[in-house]
């Protein structure tokens, strides 16, 4: 039996793994600069946590959760997203005593979706949350920092922004929207015909062409915002303008999860096709209370790492390659010296040893196969004179160095050997 990775999942290795690492490193660096610290939550949670927070009418809860019962008969779910677990962790560990609290996370999420380009059943997100403040500057910081990640990675984006209001003004809007939708009920897709009665906002998020066409003429939620929500939205926009972050007001942007209040945003990259959101987020002022905590407003974002990887692969962005060395003894008699030198070299650069050593020739072949940039050759002459010989595998040039001089060059983070 040949096993394969389950549908909608794949293995990550080689150059692709390097790009994941780069994205996570850039994201972490920026989060640290904005004062976020890391949180790691379990990969599975009580299923109720997600049903409660994401909303029963959301696609994720309706059809995409990976549910299973453990041996203790508990109904658990593989996490489909990271915000609800973070809020659960804040409540459970009483982290809000030091609120506002700023946390970031990265890891696998799971959604039983129909796999297609940019949409997987297991995918990685990098996300961040600011919890414990209503301040629109925190909304600004979330958008600003997430966009900074895209800029630093060289990923193009179009920022779409909306406000979905608070419970009060949204309820007024829902009535208005429902009246509009009822007039077009026959033209909507089957799914929307039923979910419009449970949550008409979901129709605005429908990806079916016929629903998109109808909702393009729907009343706009921003025309129904209460004074508080309106001021919040205006302030956020004033900060974005001040710092010259361009955005497009998108009144149909309601996001796929039910916990959002006020700010909703997405960054889109149109080279991706239909799954074009590289990140999304917004404010969720009622979520902590919904999960049994006290009133803890919050705002956050999450980016889909696979989508960023696809863009970077297409751009063929190769990140500064770290040099790779192989230390090769000319015969087995030089093993001791070579192994000691390898240990010293590893304090500074990636260095390999030719396993299953046969001779110099086969080791040289192995170094090329493993994509090494340089080989360090160690023979009897080198040992006698406390030297090493360095060969550049790209141009074939070779040069000898005293061992100490060579380590000194490497320790100064230079790989400039005049070869
Ligand atoms: P989301 O929009 O559901 O939001 O997901 C965020 C990002 O994850 C999307 O923009 C997309 O790039 C990526 N993504 C989602 N589903 C998939 C999939 N099946 N395959 C590949 N990538 C995917 C959230 O998850 C919220 N928790 C974001 C948030 C944080 N809101 C507030 N704080």
Tab-separated table of C-alpha atoms and ligand atoms in Angstrom:
chain	number	residue	atom	x	y	z
A	1	UNK	CA	0.000	0.000	0.000
A	2	UNK	CA	1.422	3.397	-1.006
A	3	UNK	CA	0.231	6.048	1.368
A	4	UNK	CA	-0.227	9.610	0.229
A	5	UNK	CA	-0.711	12.850	2.157
A	6	UNK	CA	-4.468	13.265	2.805
A	7	UNK	CA	-6.493	15.261	0.250
A	8	UNK	CA	-6.000	18.993	0.695
A	9	UNK	CA	-2.666	18.588	2.512
A	10	UNK	CA	0.925	18.444	1.293
A	11	UNK	CA	4.483	18.097	2.536
A	12	UNK	CA	6.704	21.131	2.813
A	13	UNK	CA	10.440	20.774	2.253
A	14	UNK	CA	13.399	22.178	0.335
A	15	UNK	CA	13.049	25.653	-1.171
A	16	UNK	CA	9.375	25.871	-0.190
A	17	UNK	CA	10.244	25.247	3.469
A	18	UNK	CA	12.780	28.077	3.258
A	19	UNK	CA	10.062	30.432	2.017
A	20	UNK	CA	7.764	29.434	4.910
A	21	UNK	CA	10.624	30.137	7.284
A	22	UNK	CA	11.283	33.503	5.676
A	23	UNK	CA	7.619	34.532	5.918
A	24	UNK	CA	7.412	33.499	9.565
A	25	UNK	CA	10.691	35.213	10.419
A	26	UNK	CA	9.706	38.494	8.752
A	27	UNK	CA	6.274	38.351	10.435
A	28	UNK	CA	7.779	37.637	13.875
A	29	UNK	CA	10.329	40.404	13.493
A	30	UNK	CA	7.624	42.937	12.693
A	31	UNK	CA	5.367	41.699	15.505
A	32	UNK	CA	8.219	42.082	17.977
A	33	UNK	CA	8.773	45.662	16.817
A	34	UNK	CA	5.099	46.409	17.514
A	35	UNK	CA	5.296	44.880	20.999
A	36	UNK	CA	3.534	41.542	20.408
A	37	UNK	CA	4.640	38.375	22.163
A	38	UNK	CA	4.062	34.812	21.063
A	39	UNK	CA	1.288	32.466	22.136
A	40	UNK	CA	0.939	28.777	21.214
A	41	UNK	CA	-2.456	27.201	21.715
A	42	UNK	CA	-3.434	23.531	21.238
A	43	UNK	CA	-4.112	22.307	17.730
A	44	UNK	CA	-7.485	20.914	18.871
A	45	UNK	CA	-10.083	22.473	21.116
A	46	UNK	CA	-13.541	21.796	22.469
A	47	UNK	CA	-15.732	21.958	19.331
A	48	UNK	CA	-18.163	24.250	21.158
A	49	UNK	CA	-15.524	26.989	21.276
A	50	UNK	CA	-15.721	27.405	17.515
A	51	UNK	CA	-19.475	26.895	17.161
A	52	UNK	CA	-19.980	29.616	19.772
A	53	UNK	CA	-17.513	32.112	18.345
A	54	UNK	CA	-17.527	31.676	14.566
A	55	UNK	CA	-21.317	31.457	14.360
A	56	UNK	CA	-23.649	28.649	13.370
A	57	UNK	CA	-24.317	30.161	9.945
A	58	UNK	CA	-20.632	30.484	9.012
A	59	UNK	CA	-19.371	28.027	6.364
A	60	UNK	CA	-16.619	26.956	8.749
A	61	UNK	CA	-19.044	25.736	11.411
A	62	UNK	CA	-21.693	24.487	8.992
A	63	UNK	CA	-19.494	22.276	6.877
A	64	UNK	CA	-15.768	22.717	7.348
A	65	UNK	CA	-14.863	21.622	10.855
A	66	UNK	CA	-12.770	18.519	11.475
A	67	UNK	CA	-14.725	17.024	14.358
A	68	UNK	CA	-13.888	13.947	16.360
A	69	UNK	CA	-14.698	12.372	19.700
A	70	UNK	CA	-11.830	11.345	21.924
A	71	UNK	CA	-11.864	8.257	24.132
A	72	UNK	CA	-13.419	10.319	26.903
A	73	UNK	CA	-16.382	11.062	24.609
A	74	UNK	CA	-15.465	14.756	24.331
A	75	UNK	CA	-16.407	16.400	21.036
A	76	UNK	CA	-13.240	18.112	19.781
A	77	UNK	CA	-12.353	20.070	16.650
A	78	UNK	CA	-9.044	20.621	14.890
A	79	UNK	CA	-8.711	24.389	15.041
A	80	UNK	CA	-10.061	26.068	11.892
A	81	UNK	CA	-8.652	29.451	12.954
A	82	UNK	CA	-6.627	31.040	15.740
A	83	UNK	CA	-8.635	33.901	17.232
A	84	UNK	CA	-11.152	31.929	19.309
A	85	UNK	CA	-8.392	29.773	20.871
A	86	UNK	CA	-6.392	32.901	21.752
A	87	UNK	CA	-9.396	34.488	23.462
A	88	UNK	CA	-10.102	31.204	25.271
A	89	UNK	CA	-6.478	31.144	26.441
A	90	UNK	CA	-6.627	34.775	27.604
A	91	UNK	CA	-9.739	34.068	29.674
A	92	UNK	CA	-8.503	30.740	31.038
A	93	UNK	CA	-5.033	32.012	31.994
A	94	UNK	CA	-6.324	35.389	33.223
A	95	UNK	CA	-3.956	37.126	30.817
A	96	UNK	CA	-6.283	40.101	30.578
A	97	UNK	CA	-5.098	41.311	33.970
A	98	UNK	CA	-2.316	42.947	31.997
A	99	UNK	CA	-4.557	44.146	29.204
A	100	UNK	CA	-4.302	45.451	26.617
A	101	UNK	CA	-2.412	42.375	25.601
A	102	UNK	CA	-0.758	41.874	22.220
A	103	UNK	CA	-0.177	38.313	21.020
A	104	UNK	CA	0.917	36.656	17.789
A	105	UNK	CA	0.796	33.026	16.697
A	106	UNK	CA	1.656	30.795	13.802
A	107	UNK	CA	0.667	27.234	12.980
A	108	UNK	CA	-1.596	24.852	11.137
A	109	UNK	CA	-5.335	25.427	10.789
A	110	UNK	CA	-7.792	22.864	9.409
A	111	UNK	CA	-10.897	23.380	7.298
A	112	UNK	CA	-12.726	20.664	5.385
A	113	UNK	CA	-13.018	22.727	2.204
A	114	UNK	CA	-13.071	21.701	-1.427
A	115	UNK	CA	-9.349	21.817	-2.228
A	116	UNK	CA	-8.310	24.141	-5.040
A	117	UNK	CA	-5.500	26.592	-5.748
A	118	UNK	CA	-4.942	28.598	-2.544
A	119	UNK	CA	-7.462	26.576	-0.560
A	120	UNK	CA	-6.322	23.621	1.461
A	121	UNK	CA	-7.621	21.416	4.244
A	122	UNK	CA	-4.520	21.988	6.312
A	123	UNK	CA	-2.936	25.416	5.945
A	124	UNK	CA	-0.667	27.676	7.967
A	125	UNK	CA	-1.648	31.053	9.317
A	126	UNK	CA	0.364	33.800	10.897
A	127	UNK	CA	-1.923	35.891	13.065
A	128	UNK	CA	-1.960	38.560	15.757
A	129	UNK	CA	-4.496	39.917	18.233
A	130	UNK	CA	-4.675	43.037	20.403
A	131	UNK	CA	-7.123	42.402	23.239
A	132	UNK	CA	-8.471	44.753	25.904
A	133	UNK	CA	-8.872	48.068	24.118
A	134	UNK	CA	-11.445	49.905	21.980
A	135	UNK	CA	-8.827	52.377	20.767
A	136	UNK	CA	-8.970	52.720	16.949
A	137	UNK	CA	-5.179	53.098	17.081
A	138	UNK	CA	-5.111	49.372	17.840
A	139	UNK	CA	-7.141	48.701	14.665
A	140	UNK	CA	-4.649	50.881	12.834
A	141	UNK	CA	-1.669	49.012	14.313
A	142	UNK	CA	-3.129	45.662	13.261
A	143	UNK	CA	-3.611	46.833	9.690
A	144	UNK	CA	-0.326	48.737	9.592
A	145	UNK	CA	1.765	45.833	10.931
A	146	UNK	CA	0.098	43.246	8.690
A	147	UNK	CA	0.644	45.417	5.622
A	148	UNK	CA	4.234	45.986	6.669
A	149	UNK	CA	4.778	42.219	6.507
A	150	UNK	CA	3.489	42.149	2.928
A	151	UNK	CA	5.666	45.098	1.969
A	152	UNK	CA	8.787	43.606	3.495
A	153	UNK	CA	8.149	40.340	1.660
A	154	UNK	CA	7.599	42.226	-1.605
A	155	UNK	CA	3.990	40.998	-1.941
A	156	UNK	CA	1.625	43.327	-3.795
A	157	UNK	CA	-1.773	43.884	-2.245
A	158	UNK	CA	-4.952	45.897	-2.418
A	159	UNK	CA	-6.366	46.723	0.997
A	160	UNK	CA	-10.160	46.501	1.312
A	161	UNK	CA	-11.831	48.053	4.320
A	162	UNK	CA	-15.311	48.136	5.805
A	163	UNK	CA	-17.102	48.550	9.096
A	164	UNK	CA	-19.715	45.944	9.986
A	165	UNK	CA	-20.971	48.021	12.918
A	166	UNK	CA	-21.862	46.865	16.432
A	167	UNK	CA	-24.765	44.629	17.492
A	168	UNK	CA	-27.111	47.635	17.646
A	169	UNK	CA	-26.555	49.199	14.260
A	170	UNK	CA	-26.024	45.839	12.598
A	171	UNK	CA	-29.449	44.635	13.694
A	172	UNK	CA	-31.040	47.686	12.081
A	173	UNK	CA	-29.042	47.032	8.910
A	174	UNK	CA	-29.911	43.324	8.898
A	175	UNK	CA	-33.622	44.217	8.691
A	176	UNK	CA	-33.000	46.593	5.784
A	177	UNK	CA	-30.842	44.019	4.003
A	178	UNK	CA	-33.369	41.234	4.547
A	179	UNK	CA	-36.127	43.346	2.995
A	180	UNK	CA	-33.866	43.950	-0.021
A	181	UNK	CA	-32.968	40.248	-0.303
A	182	UNK	CA	-36.596	39.109	-0.047
A	183	UNK	CA	-37.292	41.110	-3.185
A	184	UNK	CA	-34.633	39.063	-4.998
A	185	UNK	CA	-35.133	35.741	-3.255
A	186	UNK	CA	-35.775	33.722	-6.428
A	187	UNK	CA	-32.521	34.918	-7.983
A	188	UNK	CA	-30.295	33.859	-5.070
A	189	UNK	CA	-28.384	30.564	-4.857
A	190	UNK	CA	-30.045	27.732	-2.899
A	191	UNK	CA	-27.767	28.201	0.095
A	192	UNK	CA	-28.482	31.924	0.365
A	193	UNK	CA	-32.233	31.375	0.031
A	194	UNK	CA	-32.159	29.719	3.447
A	195	UNK	CA	-29.271	31.435	5.220
A	196	UNK	CA	-30.590	34.932	4.476
A	197	UNK	CA	-33.237	34.315	7.136
A	198	UNK	CA	-30.680	33.236	9.728
A	199	UNK	CA	-28.029	35.828	8.889
A	200	UNK	CA	-28.555	38.016	5.809
A	201	UNK	CA	-24.956	39.310	6.026
A	202	UNK	CA	-23.729	35.897	4.876
A	203	UNK	CA	-25.339	36.564	1.474
A	204	UNK	CA	-22.958	39.515	1.004
A	205	UNK	CA	-20.064	37.076	1.431
A	206	UNK	CA	-21.450	34.513	-1.064
A	207	UNK	CA	-19.035	33.652	-3.873
A	208	UNK	CA	-21.763	32.618	-6.382
A	209	UNK	CA	-21.941	34.974	-9.365
A	210	UNK	CA	-25.731	35.396	-9.252
A	211	UNK	CA	-25.603	36.414	-5.563
A	212	UNK	CA	-22.674	38.766	-6.174
A	213	UNK	CA	-24.644	40.488	-8.922
A	214	UNK	CA	-27.677	41.021	-6.733
A	215	UNK	CA	-25.785	42.195	-3.672
A	216	UNK	CA	-23.805	44.723	-5.704
A	217	UNK	CA	-26.960	46.863	-5.516
A	218	UNK	CA	-27.731	46.074	-1.844
A	219	UNK	CA	-27.944	48.833	0.781
A	220	UNK	CA	-24.551	49.580	2.353
A	221	UNK	CA	-23.911	48.833	6.008
A	222	UNK	CA	-21.818	51.993	6.384
A	223	UNK	CA	-24.985	54.044	5.743
A	224	UNK	CA	-26.515	52.528	8.899
A	225	UNK	CA	-23.653	52.839	11.404
A	226	UNK	CA	-24.503	54.302	14.822
A	227	UNK	CA	-22.556	57.368	15.973
A	228	UNK	CA	-20.011	55.352	17.986
A	229	UNK	CA	-19.223	53.019	15.097
A	230	UNK	CA	-19.101	55.896	12.640
A	231	UNK	CA	-16.580	57.836	14.771
A	232	UNK	CA	-14.455	54.712	15.270
A	233	UNK	CA	-14.390	54.092	11.528
A	234	UNK	CA	-13.556	57.721	10.733
A	235	UNK	CA	-10.702	57.758	13.231
A	236	UNK	CA	-9.243	54.553	11.820
A	237	UNK	CA	-9.400	55.988	8.322
A	238	UNK	CA	-7.751	59.212	9.474
A	239	UNK	CA	-4.763	57.201	10.823
A	240	UNK	CA	-4.518	55.179	7.629
A	241	UNK	CA	-4.521	58.393	5.604
A	242	UNK	CA	-1.985	60.057	7.892
A	243	UNK	CA	0.414	57.182	7.334
A	244	UNK	CA	-0.447	56.977	3.642
A	245	UNK	CA	-1.816	53.446	3.725
A	246	UNK	CA	-4.060	53.251	0.711
A	247	UNK	CA	-7.334	51.368	0.968
A	248	UNK	CA	-10.554	50.795	-0.896
A	249	UNK	CA	-13.859	51.100	0.938
A	250	UNK	CA	-15.704	47.861	0.257
A	251	UNK	CA	-19.234	47.866	1.723
A	252	UNK	CA	-19.740	44.179	0.833
A	253	UNK	CA	-16.787	43.023	2.904
A	254	UNK	CA	-18.378	41.247	5.873
A	255	UNK	CA	-15.829	38.418	6.400
A	256	UNK	CA	-16.739	34.772	6.712
A	257	UNK	CA	-16.852	34.525	10.513
A	258	UNK	CA	-19.611	35.894	12.723
A	259	UNK	CA	-17.598	37.433	15.558
A	260	UNK	CA	-16.665	40.663	13.756
A	261	UNK	CA	-17.814	44.094	14.902
A	262	UNK	CA	-16.843	47.479	13.452
A	263	UNK	CA	-13.580	47.136	11.469
A	264	UNK	CA	-13.292	44.428	8.789
A	265	UNK	CA	-10.424	44.296	6.303
A	266	UNK	CA	-8.710	42.077	3.780
A	267	UNK	CA	-5.570	42.388	1.677
A	268	UNK	CA	-6.066	40.947	-1.802
A	269	UNK	CA	-3.511	39.883	-4.381
A	270	UNK	CA	-5.018	39.439	-7.817
A	271	UNK	CA	-2.308	37.146	-9.196
A	272	UNK	CA	-3.837	34.396	-7.036
A	273	UNK	CA	-7.117	33.852	-8.893
A	274	UNK	CA	-10.320	33.371	-6.942
A	275	UNK	CA	-8.708	32.692	-3.537
A	276	UNK	CA	-7.077	36.094	-3.524
A	277	UNK	CA	-7.130	37.127	0.158
A	278	UNK	CA	-3.605	36.948	1.527
A	279	UNK	CA	-4.742	38.184	4.913
A	280	UNK	CA	-7.837	39.337	6.680
A	281	UNK	CA	-9.076	40.424	10.040
A	282	UNK	CA	-11.036	42.921	12.039
A	283	UNK	CA	-12.480	43.849	15.410
A	284	UNK	CA	-14.464	41.441	17.605
A	285	UNK	CA	-15.684	43.367	20.654
A	286	UNK	CA	-18.263	40.779	21.781
A	287	UNK	CA	-16.214	37.613	21.430
A	288	UNK	CA	-14.726	37.344	24.932
A	289	UNK	CA	-18.137	37.808	26.543
A	290	UNK	CA	-19.625	35.245	24.165
A	291	UNK	CA	-16.990	32.822	25.437
A	292	UNK	CA	-17.834	33.456	29.082
A	293	UNK	CA	-15.201	36.084	29.825
A	294	UNK	CA	-15.604	39.691	30.777
A	295	UNK	CA	-16.015	42.489	28.311
A	296	UNK	CA	-12.725	42.414	26.399
A	297	UNK	CA	-12.736	44.171	23.050
A	298	UNK	CA	-10.206	42.943	20.501
A	299	UNK	CA	-8.874	43.302	16.999
A	300	UNK	CA	-6.594	41.090	14.921
A	301	UNK	CA	-5.544	39.629	11.609
A	302	UNK	CA	-4.364	36.354	10.127
A	303	UNK	CA	-2.469	35.755	6.909
A	304	UNK	CA	-2.570	32.566	4.845
A	305	UNK	CA	1.035	31.483	4.532
A	306	UNK	CA	0.455	29.129	1.539
A	307	UNK	CA	-0.935	32.033	-0.485
A	308	UNK	CA	2.090	34.160	0.344
A	309	UNK	CA	4.368	31.249	-0.575
A	310	UNK	CA	2.643	30.895	-3.964
A	311	UNK	CA	3.217	34.574	-4.698
A	312	UNK	CA	6.849	34.469	-3.629
A	313	UNK	CA	7.484	31.300	-5.638
A	314	UNK	CA	5.996	32.925	-8.718
A	315	UNK	CA	8.059	36.056	-8.194
A	316	UNK	CA	10.950	33.631	-7.971
A	317	UNK	CA	12.198	35.635	-5.056
A	318	UNK	CA	15.274	33.881	-3.868
A	319	UNK	CA	16.269	35.022	-0.459
A	320	UNK	CA	19.880	35.560	0.370
A	321	UNK	CA	21.272	32.088	0.190
A	322	UNK	CA	23.310	30.955	3.139
A	323	UNK	CA	26.620	29.483	2.031
A	324	UNK	CA	27.020	25.769	2.483
A	325	UNK	CA	30.395	24.080	3.063
A	326	UNK	CA	31.579	20.497	3.062
A	327	UNK	CA	34.753	19.532	4.903
A	328	UNK	CA	36.417	16.706	2.948
A	329	UNK	CA	39.394	14.679	4.189
A	330	UNK	CA	41.636	13.579	1.297
A	331	UNK	CA	41.925	10.106	2.874
A	332	UNK	CA	40.600	8.455	6.035
A	333	UNK	CA	43.881	9.394	7.744
A	334	UNK	CA	42.702	13.006	7.962
A	335	UNK	CA	39.335	12.194	9.561
A	336	UNK	CA	40.238	13.467	13.043
A	337	UNK	CA	41.576	16.804	11.851
A	338	UNK	CA	38.629	17.203	9.442
A	339	UNK	CA	36.021	16.432	12.122
A	340	UNK	CA	37.621	18.911	14.528
A	341	UNK	CA	37.688	21.595	11.853
A	342	UNK	CA	34.057	20.832	10.951
A	343	UNK	CA	33.050	21.398	14.586
A	344	UNK	CA	34.787	24.801	14.570
A	345	UNK	CA	33.316	25.813	11.235
A	346	UNK	CA	29.809	24.973	12.469
A	347	UNK	CA	29.996	27.803	14.971
A	348	UNK	CA	29.608	30.128	11.994
A	349	UNK	CA	28.320	28.516	8.782
A	350	UNK	CA	26.329	25.551	7.545
A	351	UNK	CA	28.884	22.756	7.154
A	352	UNK	CA	28.530	19.104	6.139
A	353	UNK	CA	30.640	15.958	6.303
A	354	UNK	CA	30.688	13.367	3.485
A	355	UNK	CA	28.906	10.451	5.168
A	356	UNK	CA	29.759	6.921	4.003
A	357	UNK	CA	33.185	8.238	2.928
A	358	UNK	CA	34.817	6.372	0.074
A	359	UNK	CA	37.403	8.738	-1.369
A	360	UNK	CA	38.033	12.340	-2.365
A	361	UNK	CA	36.369	12.030	-5.769
A	362	UNK	CA	33.084	10.588	-4.521
A	363	UNK	CA	33.009	13.202	-1.716
A	364	UNK	CA	33.426	16.008	-4.249
A	365	UNK	CA	30.506	14.595	-6.237
A	366	UNK	CA	28.394	14.448	-3.103
A	367	UNK	CA	29.213	18.098	-2.281
A	368	UNK	CA	27.954	19.177	-5.714
A	369	UNK	CA	24.860	17.033	-5.398
A	370	UNK	CA	24.041	18.570	-2.025
A	371	UNK	CA	24.379	22.055	-3.495
A	372	UNK	CA	27.453	23.069	-1.471
A	373	UNK	CA	29.134	26.332	-2.415
A	374	UNK	CA	32.600	25.467	-1.099
A	375	UNK	CA	34.562	22.425	-0.058
A	376	UNK	CA	37.309	22.559	2.541
A	377	UNK	CA	39.985	20.005	1.599
A	378	UNK	CA	42.188	18.520	4.264
A	379	UNK	CA	45.215	16.402	3.337
A	380	UNK	CA	48.521	15.587	5.002
A	381	UNK	CA	50.160	18.854	3.808
A	382	UNK	CA	47.344	20.906	5.293
A	383	UNK	CA	47.652	19.100	8.640
A	384	UNK	CA	51.417	19.533	8.729
A	385	UNK	CA	51.133	23.297	8.129
A	386	UNK	CA	47.919	23.869	10.083
A	387	UNK	CA	46.265	25.014	6.869
A	388	UNK	CA	43.112	24.252	4.922
A	389	UNK	CA	42.471	24.403	1.174
A	390	UNK	CA	39.259	25.987	0.024
A	391	UNK	CA	37.657	25.238	-3.339
A	392	UNK	CA	34.854	27.289	-4.840
A	393	UNK	CA	32.565	24.731	-6.514
A	394	UNK	CA	31.021	27.284	-8.819
A	395	UNK	CA	34.202	28.429	-10.555
A	396	UNK	CA	36.614	25.659	-9.526
A	397	UNK	CA	39.183	28.081	-8.056
A	398	UNK	CA	41.189	26.936	-5.069
A	399	UNK	CA	43.180	28.765	-2.397
A	400	UNK	CA	44.983	27.848	0.851
A	401	UNK	CA	44.534	29.613	4.172
A	402	UNK	CA	46.034	29.177	7.591
A	403	UNK	CA	43.328	27.568	9.724
A	404	UNK	CA	43.125	30.557	12.071
A	405	UNK	CA	43.005	33.121	9.286
A	406	UNK	CA	40.156	31.222	7.631
A	407	UNK	CA	38.129	30.931	10.846
A	408	UNK	CA	38.716	34.621	11.458
A	409	UNK	CA	37.274	35.526	8.041
A	410	UNK	CA	34.241	33.281	8.610
A	411	UNK	CA	33.622	34.529	12.164
A	412	UNK	CA	33.380	38.064	10.809
A	413	UNK	CA	30.404	36.839	8.807
A	414	UNK	CA	32.274	37.151	5.566
A	415	UNK	CA	32.315	34.547	2.849
A	416	UNK	CA	34.566	36.649	0.680
A	417	UNK	CA	37.660	34.550	0.170
A	418	UNK	CA	38.934	36.128	-3.021
A	419	UNK	CA	37.924	33.059	-5.004
B	1	LIG	P1	-9.873	34.107	7.672
B	1	LIG	O1	-10.199	35.187	6.698
B	1	LIG	O2	-10.827	32.988	7.782
B	1	LIG	O3	-9.707	34.824	9.087
B	1	LIG	O4	-8.439	33.521	7.364
B	1	LIG	C1	-7.315	34.366	7.261
B	1	LIG	C2	-6.473	33.991	6.055
B	1	LIG	O5	-6.162	32.600	6.093
B	1	LIG	C3	-7.189	34.179	4.722
B	1	LIG	O6	-7.094	35.513	4.282
B	1	LIG	C4	-6.412	33.237	3.822
B	1	LIG	O7	-5.209	33.883	3.384
B	1	LIG	C5	-6.036	32.101	4.761
B	1	LIG	N1	-6.927	30.950	4.582
B	1	LIG	C6	-8.188	30.766	5.047
B	1	LIG	N2	-8.683	29.568	4.693
B	1	LIG	C7	-7.710	28.961	3.970
B	1	LIG	C8	-7.603	27.684	3.326
B	1	LIG	N3	-8.565	26.782	3.363
B	1	LIG	N4	-6.445	27.399	2.665
B	1	LIG	C9	-5.425	28.296	2.631
B	1	LIG	N5	-5.472	29.503	3.237
B	1	LIG	C10	-6.603	29.834	3.895
B	1	LIG	C11	-9.381	34.189	10.225
B	1	LIG	O8	-9.002	33.053	10.287
B	1	LIG	C12	-9.427	35.084	11.448
B	1	LIG	N6	-9.078	34.298	12.622
B	1	LIG	C13	-8.505	36.283	11.273
B	1	LIG	C14	-8.575	37.203	12.456
B	1	LIG	C15	-7.682	37.317	13.459
B	1	LIG	N7	-9.564	38.043	12.707
B	1	LIG	C16	-9.308	38.666	13.848
B	1	LIG	N8	-8.185	38.225	14.316
